[in-house]
Amino acid sequence: MKKLLCTSLAVVFVAAGACTTGRAIDDRVHARGPITFVDGRDTTLDTQVKRLVDRWNNRRGIKERVTFVEQSSSSDSHRASLVAAAQDGALPGARGRCNDVMAVDAVWTAEFARADYLLPLDPTEFDMGKFLHVPVQNATVDGKLYAIPARTDAGLLFYRKDYLDEQRLSPPKTWDELIAIATKLMPIYDIDGYVGQLSRYEGLTVNALEAIWANGGDLTTDGAITINSPQAKQGVEMLARGLRDGWIPRAATGFNEERSREHFQAGKALFMRNWPYAYPKVTAPDSPVANAVGVTTLPGPSALGGWNLAISPCSQHQQTARDFIRFYTEENEQEELFANGGFAPTVRSLYTDPVLRGKFPYLEVLHNSLDRARDRVQTEQYDRVSDLMQENLHSALDRVEGVSPRLDQLAEEMRATLH
């Protein structure tokens, strides 16, 4: 009987040291105690994530203490660390540190769930109706809930409102309008036209997909690989022309989120594509452009970003882990992380809060961006897909003429990977 029970629940409760008895499993499900919370580096102003953990620890005390473990600010390194820990924790007799609660990038959720790195969650234990719909869809894999949306993300277009106002120009709604404004104002203000994240990492995949979507293309269509469609090629060619013609500085091919933010905040760029976290930084009192920044939606759909909170199968104190996730996603905590950390909340009610809207006028813009945000692609091989995209796209941006053959090659490599 014990063996039967262990087998039947193994899918749900894979853990270090393997399954023993139903009672042992039940004990872990309802057990309280110290846990580890693993997230990326806390780069927020005044370290808001650490403050949230401190608030929990001050309330719960040492018996349910949360130890906050920061990973690299690089999402690629963060992912590699989580995968290594999950694989080590699944080994029989493993005694390594368990990542009880882990922050999982939205693009990893499907992969991690299908690899049994995450415990399925019971939706009735969480107030799922309070969350934005798109992030919940992302956290649901094959009909099961595997994570809770903790902070969501959609790209925004930051711009120099002072310069556009001086020229009596409205913020652009299309790429053509952005290019025209950038080309006109660059020589007047001796400033770069546009910066995004075009370094060879996940940010390049995001920026390229957004350009592709804006031109009517997509990575896949009805299950078929369409990254080399005429519309997809037009999107990437637009970025390559920007680098060739100069409204995108060549240095942007080495920019990640922080480098583009620093460039814009130093007053060196007219437009910047970035995530909402950048808003409190570029508008902080000590920012050189503090009173000169406007925010609008991107000229096309944004890639859905954000991080979900999930529980590792190796967790020995799963009740505390679930309680911590509920605490993290309380309305008050979500508001604090947004107001002081720039993290877009996953709780729907905050987007219509009149006090928040008065303090953060761009909240409506952010909500609009999230409403039309799109998942990149849900596949357990996403890491390989993104690697292929980064390799081919970074080379394709070198010259406009190289885009078409590179995307043809990318399509063939993706077909070999996904089929």
C-alpha positions as a LaTeX table, in Angstrom:
\begin{tabular}{lrrr}
\hline
Residue & $x$ (\AA) & $y$ (\AA) & $z$ (\AA) \\
\hline
Met1 & 0.00 & 0.00 & 0.00 \\
Lys2 & 2.83 & 2.38 & 0.88 \\
Lys3 & 4.49 & 1.70 & $-2.43$ \\
Leu4 & 1.23 & 2.29 & $-4.32$ \\
Leu5 & 0.61 & 5.57 & $-2.51$ \\
Cys6 & 4.14 & 6.74 & $-3.16$ \\
Thr7 & 3.86 & 5.95 & $-6.87$ \\
Ser8 & 0.50 & 7.64 & $-7.31$ \\
Leu9 & 1.68 & 10.85 & $-5.71$ \\
Ala10 & 5.17 & 10.93 & $-7.14$ \\
Val11 & 4.19 & 13.27 & $-9.97$ \\
Val12 & 2.97 & 15.82 & $-7.46$ \\
Phe13 & 5.51 & 15.31 & $-4.74$ \\
Val14 & 8.91 & 14.59 & $-6.26$ \\
Ala15 & 11.49 & 15.38 & $-3.59$ \\
Ala16 & 15.07 & 14.92 & $-2.53$ \\
Gly17 & 15.42 & 11.55 & $-0.92$ \\
Ala18 & 12.42 & 10.23 & $-2.89$ \\
Cys19 & 8.98 & 9.33 & $-1.64$ \\
Thr20 & 8.50 & 7.30 & 1.52 \\
Thr21 & 4.99 & 7.14 & 2.95 \\
Gly22 & 1.73 & 9.00 & 2.58 \\
Arg23 & 2.19 & 10.35 & 6.11 \\
Ala24 & 5.66 & 11.72 & 5.28 \\
Ile25 & 4.28 & 13.44 & 2.18 \\
Asp26 & 1.32 & 14.83 & 4.13 \\
Asp27 & 3.66 & 16.14 & 6.82 \\
Arg28 & 5.61 & 18.14 & 4.24 \\
Val29 & 2.48 & 19.53 & 2.62 \\
His30 & 1.19 & 20.95 & 5.89 \\
Ala31 & 4.52 & 21.55 & 7.63 \\
Arg32 & 5.64 & 24.95 & 8.81 \\
Gly33 & 9.22 & 26.00 & 9.35 \\
Pro34 & 12.16 & 27.99 & 7.94 \\
Ile35 & 12.30 & 28.29 & 4.16 \\
Thr36 & 14.59 & 29.65 & 1.50 \\
Phe37 & 13.37 & 32.18 & $-1.06$ \\
Val38 & 15.45 & 32.45 & $-4.22$ \\
Asp39 & 15.12 & 35.44 & $-6.51$ \\
Gly40 & 17.26 & 37.56 & $-8.80$ \\
Arg41 & 19.46 & 40.34 & $-7.48$ \\
Asp42 & 17.43 & 43.03 & $-5.74$ \\
Thr43 & 18.24 & 46.09 & $-7.85$ \\
Thr44 & 15.23 & 48.12 & $-6.67$ \\
Leu45 & 15.61 & 51.47 & $-4.95$ \\
Asp46 & 15.96 & 50.84 & $-1.19$ \\
Thr47 & 15.98 & 47.06 & $-1.83$ \\
Gln48 & 12.23 & 46.56 & $-1.74$ \\
Val49 & 12.31 & 42.76 & $-2.06$ \\
Lys50 & 14.60 & 42.49 & 0.98 \\
Arg51 & 12.25 & 44.79 & 2.87 \\
Leu52 & 9.32 & 42.55 & 2.03 \\
Val53 & 11.21 & 39.53 & 3.38 \\
Asp54 & 12.09 & 41.51 & 6.51 \\
Arg55 & 8.42 & 42.36 & 7.07 \\
Trp56 & 7.54 & 38.66 & 6.87 \\
Asn57 & 10.35 & 37.71 & 9.27 \\
Asn58 & 9.34 & 40.41 & 11.75 \\
Arg59 & 5.81 & 38.98 & 11.84 \\
Arg60 & 6.56 & 35.25 & 11.78 \\
Gly61 & 9.80 & 35.12 & 13.76 \\
Ile62 & 12.57 & 32.58 & 13.65 \\
Lys63 & 10.31 & 29.50 & 13.50 \\
Glu64 & 9.18 & 30.39 & 9.96 \\
Arg65 & 12.09 & 32.56 & 8.94 \\
Val66 & 12.60 & 33.20 & 5.24 \\
Thr67 & 16.20 & 33.30 & 4.06 \\
Phe68 & 16.48 & 35.45 & 0.94 \\
Val69 & 19.07 & 34.14 & $-1.53$ \\
Glu70 & 19.87 & 36.49 & $-4.41$ \\
Gln71 & 20.90 & 35.12 & $-7.76$ \\
Ser72 & 22.69 & 36.90 & $-10.57$ \\
Ser73 & 20.97 & 39.91 & $-12.14$ \\
Ser74 & 21.40 & 38.00 & $-15.42$ \\
Ser75 & 18.25 & 35.98 & $-16.07$ \\
Asp76 & 20.28 & 33.38 & $-17.99$ \\
Ser77 & 22.55 & 32.78 & $-14.98$ \\
His78 & 19.55 & 32.78 & $-12.66$ \\
Arg79 & 17.87 & 30.08 & $-14.72$ \\
Ala80 & 21.01 & 27.93 & $-14.84$ \\
Ser81 & 21.29 & 28.09 & $-11.04$ \\
Leu82 & 17.65 & 27.06 & $-10.53$ \\
Val83 & 17.96 & 24.15 & $-12.97$ \\
Ala84 & 21.14 & 22.89 & $-11.30$ \\
Ala85 & 19.52 & 23.07 & $-7.85$ \\
Ala86 & 16.36 & 21.29 & $-9.07$ \\
Gln87 & 18.35 & 18.50 & $-10.68$ \\
Asp88 & 20.55 & 18.06 & $-7.61$ \\
Gly89 & 17.52 & 18.07 & $-5.32$ \\
Ala90 & 15.86 & 15.28 & $-7.30$ \\
Leu91 & 18.76 & 12.88 & $-6.77$ \\
Pro92 & 18.12 & 10.08 & $-4.26$ \\
Gly93 & 19.55 & 10.98 & $-0.88$ \\
Ala94 & 20.33 & 14.57 & $-1.92$ \\
Arg95 & 21.24 & 16.83 & 0.97 \\
Gly96 & 21.82 & 20.13 & $-0.82$ \\
Arg97 & 20.02 & 23.38 & $-0.06$ \\
Cys98 & 16.43 & 23.38 & $-1.21$ \\
Asn99 & 14.98 & 26.38 & $-3.03$ \\
Asp100 & 11.65 & 26.20 & $-1.18$ \\
Val101 & 10.14 & 29.19 & $-2.96$ \\
Met102 & 11.70 & 30.30 & $-6.21$ \\
Ala103 & 11.08 & 33.21 & $-8.53$ \\
Val104 & 10.64 & 31.76 & $-12.01$ \\
Asp105 & 10.76 & 33.90 & $-15.12$ \\
Ala106 & 7.50 & 33.80 & $-17.06$ \\
Val107 & 9.26 & 32.12 & $-20.00$ \\
Trp108 & 10.58 & 29.27 & $-17.82$ \\
Thr109 & 7.32 & 28.28 & $-16.17$ \\
Ala110 & 6.19 & 25.75 & $-18.79$ \\
Glu111 & 9.65 & 24.22 & $-19.09$ \\
Phe112 & 10.11 & 23.89 & $-15.32$ \\
Ala113 & 6.60 & 22.50 & $-14.78$ \\
Arg114 & 7.02 & 19.81 & $-17.43$ \\
Ala115 & 10.43 & 18.89 & $-16.00$ \\
Asp116 & 8.86 & 18.32 & $-12.53$ \\
Tyr117 & 10.85 & 21.17 & $-11.00$ \\
Leu118 & 7.65 & 22.77 & $-9.64$ \\
Leu119 & 4.85 & 21.52 & $-7.41$ \\
Pro120 & 1.32 & 21.91 & $-8.76$ \\
Leu121 & $-0.74$ & 24.34 & $-6.69$ \\
Asp122 & $-4.36$ & 24.21 & $-5.64$ \\
Pro123 & $-6.10$ & 27.30 & $-7.07$ \\
Thr124 & $-8.66$ & 27.24 & $-4.24$ \\
Glu125 & $-5.88$ & 28.06 & $-1.77$ \\
Phe126 & $-5.18$ & 31.32 & $-3.56$ \\
Asp127 & $-7.51$ & 34.14 & $-4.49$ \\
Met128 & $-6.91$ & 33.65 & $-8.20$ \\
Gly129 & $-9.71$ & 36.00 & $-9.21$ \\
Lys130 & $-7.78$ & 39.01 & $-7.98$ \\
Phe131 & $-4.94$ & 38.56 & $-10.47$ \\
Leu132 & $-4.58$ & 39.85 & $-14.02$ \\
His133 & $-5.72$ & 37.23 & $-16.52$ \\
Val134 & $-2.69$ & 37.08 & $-18.83$ \\
Pro135 & $-0.13$ & 36.33 & $-16.05$ \\
Val136 & $-2.40$ & 33.61 & $-14.65$ \\
Gln137 & $-2.59$ & 32.02 & $-18.09$ \\
Asn138 & 1.21 & 32.04 & $-18.19$ \\
Ala139 & 1.43 & 30.31 & $-14.79$ \\
Thr140 & $-0.98$ & 27.57 & $-15.93$ \\
Val141 & 0.60 & 24.72 & $-17.85$ \\
Asp142 & $-1.34$ & 21.87 & $-19.43$ \\
Gly143 & $-4.40$ & 22.87 & $-17.44$ \\
Lys144 & $-2.67$ & 22.92 & $-14.03$ \\
Leu145 & $-1.58$ & 25.88 & $-11.91$ \\
Tyr146 & 2.14 & 25.66 & $-11.16$ \\
Ala147 & 2.94 & 29.15 & $-9.90$ \\
Ile148 & 1.43 & 32.40 & $-8.67$ \\
Pro149 & 2.10 & 35.64 & $-10.57$ \\
Ala150 & 4.25 & 37.74 & $-8.25$ \\
Arg151 & 5.23 & 40.65 & $-10.46$ \\
Thr152 & 4.32 & 41.08 & $-14.05$ \\
Asp153 & 5.96 & 43.05 & $-16.82$ \\
Ala154 & 5.18 & 44.62 & $-20.13$ \\
Gly155 & 7.52 & 46.82 & $-22.10$ \\
Leu156 & 7.02 & 50.58 & $-22.09$ \\
Leu157 & 8.31 & 53.34 & $-24.31$ \\
Phe158 & 10.06 & 56.02 & $-22.27$ \\
Tyr159 & 10.64 & 59.33 & $-24.04$ \\
Arg160 & 11.94 & 62.84 & $-23.52$ \\
Lys161 & 8.67 & 64.63 & $-22.93$ \\
Asp162 & 10.39 & 68.00 & $-22.63$ \\
Tyr163 & 11.85 & 67.75 & $-26.14$ \\
Leu164 & 8.64 & 66.46 & $-27.73$ \\
Asp165 & 6.66 & 69.21 & $-26.00$ \\
Glu166 & 9.09 & 71.88 & $-27.24$ \\
Gln167 & 8.56 & 70.62 & $-30.78$ \\
Arg168 & 4.79 & 70.23 & $-30.24$ \\
Leu169 & 4.97 & 66.55 & $-31.03$ \\
Ser170 & 2.83 & 63.76 & $-29.61$ \\
Pro171 & 4.45 & 60.50 & $-28.49$ \\
Pro172 & 4.62 & 57.98 & $-31.36$ \\
Lys173 & 2.05 & 55.23 & $-31.79$ \\
Thr174 & 3.84 & 53.41 & $-34.62$ \\
Trp175 & 7.42 & 52.62 & $-35.51$ \\
Asp176 & 7.20 & 54.90 & $-38.53$ \\
Glu177 & 6.23 & 57.81 & $-36.28$ \\
Leu178 & 9.03 & 56.97 & $-33.83$ \\
Ile179 & 11.61 & 56.86 & $-36.60$ \\
Ala180 & 10.40 & 60.16 & $-38.06$ \\
Ile181 & 10.54 & 61.92 & $-34.68$ \\
Ala182 & 13.94 & 60.45 & $-33.81$ \\
Thr183 & 15.40 & 61.44 & $-37.18$ \\
Lys184 & 14.08 & 64.99 & $-36.81$ \\
Leu185 & 15.15 & 65.65 & $-33.20$ \\
Met186 & 18.51 & 63.88 & $-33.05$ \\
Pro187 & 20.48 & 66.72 & $-34.68$ \\
Ile188 & 18.52 & 69.41 & $-32.84$ \\
Tyr189 & 19.31 & 68.07 & $-29.38$ \\
Asp190 & 22.52 & 66.15 & $-30.17$ \\
Ile191 & 20.99 & 62.96 & $-28.81$ \\
Asp192 & 20.62 & 59.31 & $-29.82$ \\
Gly193 & 17.22 & 58.40 & $-31.25$ \\
Tyr194 & 16.28 & 55.11 & $-29.64$ \\
Val195 & 17.80 & 52.47 & $-27.36$ \\
Gly196 & 16.52 & 49.06 & $-26.39$ \\
Gln197 & 18.12 & 45.77 & $-25.35$ \\
Leu198 & 20.01 & 44.37 & $-28.32$ \\
Ser199 & 22.86 & 42.57 & $-26.59$ \\
Arg200 & 23.09 & 38.84 & $-27.21$ \\
Tyr201 & 20.87 & 37.61 & $-24.37$ \\
Glu202 & 17.15 & 37.14 & $-23.65$ \\
Gly203 & 16.51 & 40.86 & $-24.07$ \\
Leu204 & 17.38 & 40.58 & $-27.76$ \\
Thr205 & 14.76 & 37.87 & $-28.21$ \\
Val206 & 12.17 & 40.15 & $-26.58$ \\
Asn207 & 13.08 & 43.25 & $-28.58$ \\
Ala208 & 13.16 & 41.36 & $-31.87$ \\
Leu209 & 9.82 & 39.65 & $-31.25$ \\
Glu210 & 8.19 & 42.99 & $-30.43$ \\
Ala211 & 9.47 & 44.43 & $-33.71$ \\
Ile212 & 8.27 & 41.32 & $-35.55$ \\
Trp213 & 4.81 & 41.46 & $-33.94$ \\
Ala214 & 4.50 & 45.16 & $-34.75$ \\
Asn215 & 5.03 & 44.27 & $-38.42$ \\
Gly216 & 2.44 & 41.48 & $-38.41$ \\
Gly217 & 4.83 & 38.55 & $-38.04$ \\
Asp218 & 5.28 & 35.91 & $-35.36$ \\
Leu219 & 7.63 & 33.20 & $-34.15$ \\
Thr220 & 5.05 & 30.50 & $-34.79$ \\
Thr221 & 1.57 & 30.45 & $-36.37$ \\
Asp222 & $-0.82$ & 27.58 & $-35.66$ \\
Gly223 & 2.14 & 25.45 & $-34.62$ \\
Ala224 & 4.19 & 26.18 & $-37.75$ \\
Ile225 & 7.53 & 28.02 & $-37.60$ \\
Thr226 & 7.03 & 31.42 & $-39.25$ \\
Ile227 & 10.05 & 33.34 & $-38.00$ \\
Asn228 & 11.18 & 33.73 & $-41.65$ \\
Ser229 & 7.88 & 35.08 & $-42.98$ \\
Pro230 & 8.04 & 38.36 & $-44.97$ \\
Gln231 & 6.45 & 40.19 & $-42.02$ \\
Ala232 & 8.97 & 38.78 & $-39.54$ \\
Lys233 & 11.84 & 39.74 & $-41.81$ \\
Gln234 & 10.45 & 43.28 & $-42.10$ \\
Gly235 & 10.49 & 43.63 & $-38.32$ \\
Val236 & 14.13 & 42.60 & $-37.94$ \\
Glu237 & 15.15 & 44.61 & $-41.02$ \\
Met238 & 13.66 & 47.70 & $-39.37$ \\
Leu239 & 16.04 & 47.29 & $-36.41$ \\
Ala240 & 18.98 & 46.59 & $-38.73$ \\
Arg241 & 18.18 & 49.74 & $-40.72$ \\
Gly242 & 18.01 & 51.69 & $-37.49$ \\
Leu243 & 21.56 & 50.64 & $-36.67$ \\
Arg244 & 22.71 & 51.33 & $-40.22$ \\
Asp245 & 21.04 & 54.73 & $-40.46$ \\
Gly246 & 21.99 & 55.80 & $-36.96$ \\
Trp247 & 18.71 & 56.39 & $-35.15$ \\
Ile248 & 19.73 & 53.38 & $-33.06$ \\
Pro249 & 23.31 & 53.79 & $-31.81$ \\
Arg250 & 25.61 & 50.89 & $-32.61$ \\
Ala251 & 26.43 & 50.69 & $-28.89$ \\
Ala252 & 22.87 & 49.41 & $-28.27$ \\
Thr253 & 23.94 & 45.99 & $-29.62$ \\
Gly254 & 25.72 & 45.65 & $-26.27$ \\
Phe255 & 22.90 & 47.04 & $-24.11$ \\
Asn256 & 20.85 & 45.13 & $-21.55$ \\
Glu257 & 18.10 & 46.72 & $-19.44$ \\
Glu258 & 20.43 & 48.52 & $-17.07$ \\
Arg259 & 22.81 & 49.83 & $-19.71$ \\
Ser260 & 19.97 & 51.22 & $-21.79$ \\
Arg261 & 18.44 & 52.73 & $-18.66$ \\
Glu262 & 21.73 & 54.37 & $-17.71$ \\
His263 & 22.13 & 55.73 & $-21.24$ \\
Phe264 & 18.64 & 57.23 & $-21.25$ \\
Gln265 & 18.91 & 58.51 & $-17.69$ \\
Ala266 & 22.16 & 60.28 & $-18.56$ \\
Gly267 & 20.23 & 62.29 & $-21.16$ \\
Lys268 & 21.76 & 60.51 & $-24.15$ \\
Ala269 & 18.65 & 59.07 & $-25.83$ \\
Leu270 & 15.29 & 60.40 & $-26.99$ \\
Phe271 & 13.38 & 57.08 & $-26.75$ \\
Met272 & 13.97 & 53.94 & $-24.69$ \\
Arg273 & 12.22 & 50.58 & $-24.60$ \\
Asn274 & 12.38 & 49.15 & $-21.08$ \\
Trp275 & 10.41 & 47.45 & $-18.34$ \\
Pro276 & 8.42 & 49.36 & $-15.67$ \\
Tyr277 & 11.18 & 48.90 & $-13.06$ \\
Ala278 & 13.06 & 51.73 & $-14.80$ \\
Tyr279 & 10.40 & 54.36 & $-14.02$ \\
Pro280 & 11.30 & 55.09 & $-10.36$ \\
Lys281 & 14.97 & 55.21 & $-11.32$ \\
Val282 & 14.73 & 57.62 & $-14.24$ \\
Thr283 & 12.31 & 59.86 & $-12.32$ \\
Ala284 & 14.15 & 59.79 & $-8.98$ \\
Pro285 & 15.08 & 63.23 & $-7.57$ \\
Asp286 & 18.77 & 62.72 & $-8.36$ \\
Ser287 & 18.09 & 61.62 & $-11.97$ \\
Pro288 & 19.34 & 64.14 & $-14.59$ \\
Val289 & 16.06 & 63.65 & $-16.50$ \\
Ala290 & 13.75 & 63.41 & $-13.47$ \\
Asn291 & 11.22 & 65.98 & $-14.66$ \\
Ala292 & 11.57 & 65.37 & $-18.38$ \\
Val293 & 10.31 & 61.80 & $-18.84$ \\
Gly294 & 7.09 & 60.63 & $-20.48$ \\
Val295 & 5.84 & 57.06 & $-20.81$ \\
Thr296 & 3.62 & 55.47 & $-23.42$ \\
Thr297 & 2.90 & 52.03 & $-24.85$ \\
Leu298 & 5.27 & 50.42 & $-27.33$ \\
Pro299 & 4.48 & 50.78 & $-31.05$ \\
Gly300 & 3.11 & 47.25 & $-31.07$ \\
Pro301 & 2.41 & 44.43 & $-28.57$ \\
Ser302 & 4.87 & 43.90 & $-25.73$ \\
Ala303 & 6.33 & 40.57 & $-24.81$ \\
Leu304 & 4.90 & 39.43 & $-21.49$ \\
Gly305 & 7.55 & 39.56 & $-18.82$ \\
Gly306 & 7.47 & 39.06 & $-15.11$ \\
Trp307 & 8.19 & 36.49 & $-12.47$ \\
Asn308 & 6.06 & 33.79 & $-10.91$ \\
Leu309 & 6.52 & 32.29 & $-7.45$ \\
Ala310 & 6.67 & 28.51 & $-7.35$ \\
Ile311 & 7.44 & 25.83 & $-4.78$ \\
Ser312 & 10.13 & 23.21 & $-5.20$ \\
Pro313 & 9.19 & 19.54 & $-4.69$ \\
Cys314 & 12.06 & 19.26 & $-2.19$ \\
Ser315 & 10.49 & 21.77 & 0.22 \\
Gln316 & 10.01 & 20.32 & 3.67 \\
His317 & 7.82 & 23.21 & 4.89 \\
Gln318 & 5.30 & 23.65 & 2.12 \\
Gln319 & 2.59 & 25.30 & 4.23 \\
Thr320 & 4.99 & 28.12 & 5.10 \\
Ala321 & 6.02 & 28.30 & 1.44 \\
Arg322 & 2.39 & 28.76 & 0.36 \\
Asp323 & 1.76 & 31.29 & 3.12 \\
Phe324 & 4.79 & 33.30 & 2.01 \\
Ile325 & 3.55 & 33.37 & $-1.58$ \\
Arg326 & 0.17 & 34.60 & $-0.37$ \\
Phe327 & 1.92 & 37.27 & 1.69 \\
Tyr328 & 4.04 & 38.37 & $-1.27$ \\
Thr329 & 0.92 & 38.77 & $-3.41$ \\
Glu330 & $-1.21$ & 40.63 & $-0.84$ \\
Glu331 & $-2.51$ & 43.93 & $-2.18$ \\
Asn332 & $-0.46$ & 45.97 & 0.32 \\
Glu333 & 2.79 & 44.19 & $-0.55$ \\
Gln334 & 2.10 & 44.45 & $-4.28$ \\
Glu335 & 1.45 & 48.16 & $-3.90$ \\
Glu336 & 4.69 & 48.64 & $-1.97$ \\
Leu337 & 6.74 & 46.74 & $-4.56$ \\
Phe338 & 5.20 & 48.81 & $-7.33$ \\
Ala339 & 5.38 & 52.24 & $-5.68$ \\
Asn340 & 8.94 & 51.88 & $-4.44$ \\
Gly341 & 10.38 & 49.14 & $-6.63$ \\
Gly342 & 8.73 & 49.73 & $-9.98$ \\
Phe343 & 7.46 & 46.13 & $-10.22$ \\
Ala344 & 4.18 & 46.00 & $-12.12$ \\
Pro345 & 1.60 & 44.47 & $-9.78$ \\
Thr346 & $-0.27$ & 41.30 & $-10.64$ \\
Val347 & $-3.28$ & 42.32 & $-8.53$ \\
Arg348 & $-5.89$ & 43.80 & $-10.84$ \\
Ser349 & $-7.48$ & 46.25 & $-8.39$ \\
Leu350 & $-4.32$ & 48.33 & $-8.06$ \\
Tyr351 & $-4.58$ & 49.50 & $-11.66$ \\
Thr352 & $-7.81$ & 51.38 & $-10.93$ \\
Asp353 & $-6.79$ & 52.71 & $-7.51$ \\
Pro354 & $-7.32$ & 56.52 & $-7.70$ \\
Val355 & $-4.54$ & 57.30 & $-5.24$ \\
Leu356 & $-2.00$ & 55.22 & $-7.15$ \\
Arg357 & $-3.16$ & 56.63 & $-10.49$ \\
Gly358 & $-2.71$ & 60.13 & $-9.15$ \\
Lys359 & 0.79 & 59.36 & $-7.94$ \\
Phe360 & 1.79 & 57.31 & $-10.98$ \\
Pro361 & 0.08 & 58.73 & $-14.07$ \\
Tyr362 & 1.62 & 56.03 & $-16.28$ \\
Leu363 & $-0.32$ & 53.27 & $-14.48$ \\
Glu364 & $-3.07$ & 53.34 & $-17.11$ \\
Val365 & $-0.45$ & 53.07 & $-19.87$ \\
Leu366 & 1.08 & 50.08 & $-18.11$ \\
His367 & $-2.33$ & 48.42 & $-17.77$ \\
Asn368 & $-2.96$ & 48.92 & $-21.48$ \\
Ser369 & 0.40 & 47.40 & $-22.33$ \\
Leu370 & $-0.28$ & 44.38 & $-20.12$ \\
Asp371 & $-3.71$ & 43.86 & $-21.66$ \\
Arg372 & $-2.20$ & 43.29 & $-25.10$ \\
Ala373 & 1.04 & 41.62 & $-23.97$ \\
Arg374 & 1.89 & 38.31 & $-25.61$ \\
Asp375 & 3.68 & 35.17 & $-24.45$ \\
Arg376 & 6.85 & 34.49 & $-26.38$ \\
Val377 & 6.17 & 30.77 & $-26.78$ \\
Gln378 & 5.35 & 28.06 & $-24.23$ \\
Thr379 & 7.72 & 25.19 & $-24.79$ \\
Glu380 & 9.96 & 23.06 & $-22.59$ \\
Gln381 & 12.70 & 23.84 & $-25.12$ \\
Tyr382 & 12.36 & 27.59 & $-24.81$ \\
Asp383 & 15.96 & 28.02 & $-23.68$ \\
Arg384 & 17.22 & 26.35 & $-26.87$ \\
Val385 & 14.81 & 28.40 & $-29.01$ \\
Ser386 & 15.96 & 31.65 & $-27.43$ \\
Asp387 & 19.62 & 30.68 & $-27.84$ \\
Leu388 & 19.05 & 30.09 & $-31.56$ \\
Met389 & 17.26 & 33.41 & $-31.89$ \\
Gln390 & 19.98 & 35.32 & $-30.06$ \\
Glu391 & 22.75 & 33.78 & $-32.16$ \\
Asn392 & 21.08 & 34.44 & $-35.50$ \\
Leu393 & 19.48 & 37.78 & $-34.72$ \\
His394 & 22.62 & 39.35 & $-33.28$ \\
Ser395 & 24.44 & 38.53 & $-36.50$ \\
Ala396 & 21.48 & 39.59 & $-38.65$ \\
Leu397 & 21.52 & 43.08 & $-37.16$ \\
Asp398 & 25.00 & 43.71 & $-38.59$ \\
Arg399 & 23.58 & 44.51 & $-42.02$ \\
Val400 & 20.12 & 44.73 & $-43.52$ \\
Glu401 & 21.01 & 42.41 & $-46.41$ \\
Gly402 & 21.90 & 39.66 & $-43.96$ \\
Val403 & 18.51 & 39.52 & $-42.26$ \\
Ser404 & 16.67 & 37.35 & $-44.79$ \\
Pro405 & 19.21 & 34.49 & $-45.04$ \\
Arg406 & 19.76 & 34.53 & $-41.30$ \\
Leu407 & 16.06 & 34.18 & $-40.54$ \\
Asp408 & 15.77 & 31.40 & $-43.13$ \\
Gln409 & 18.56 & 29.60 & $-41.31$ \\
Leu410 & 16.92 & 30.29 & $-37.94$ \\
Ala411 & 13.64 & 28.80 & $-39.16$ \\
Glu412 & 15.37 & 25.59 & $-40.27$ \\
Glu413 & 17.21 & 25.28 & $-36.95$ \\
Met414 & 13.99 & 25.86 & $-35.01$ \\
Arg415 & 12.15 & 23.22 & $-37.02$ \\
Ala416 & 14.90 & 20.76 & $-36.21$ \\
Thr417 & 14.66 & 21.67 & $-32.52$ \\
Leu418 & 10.88 & 21.73 & $-32.05$ \\
His419 & 9.79 & 18.87 & $-34.33$ \\
\hline
\end{tabular}
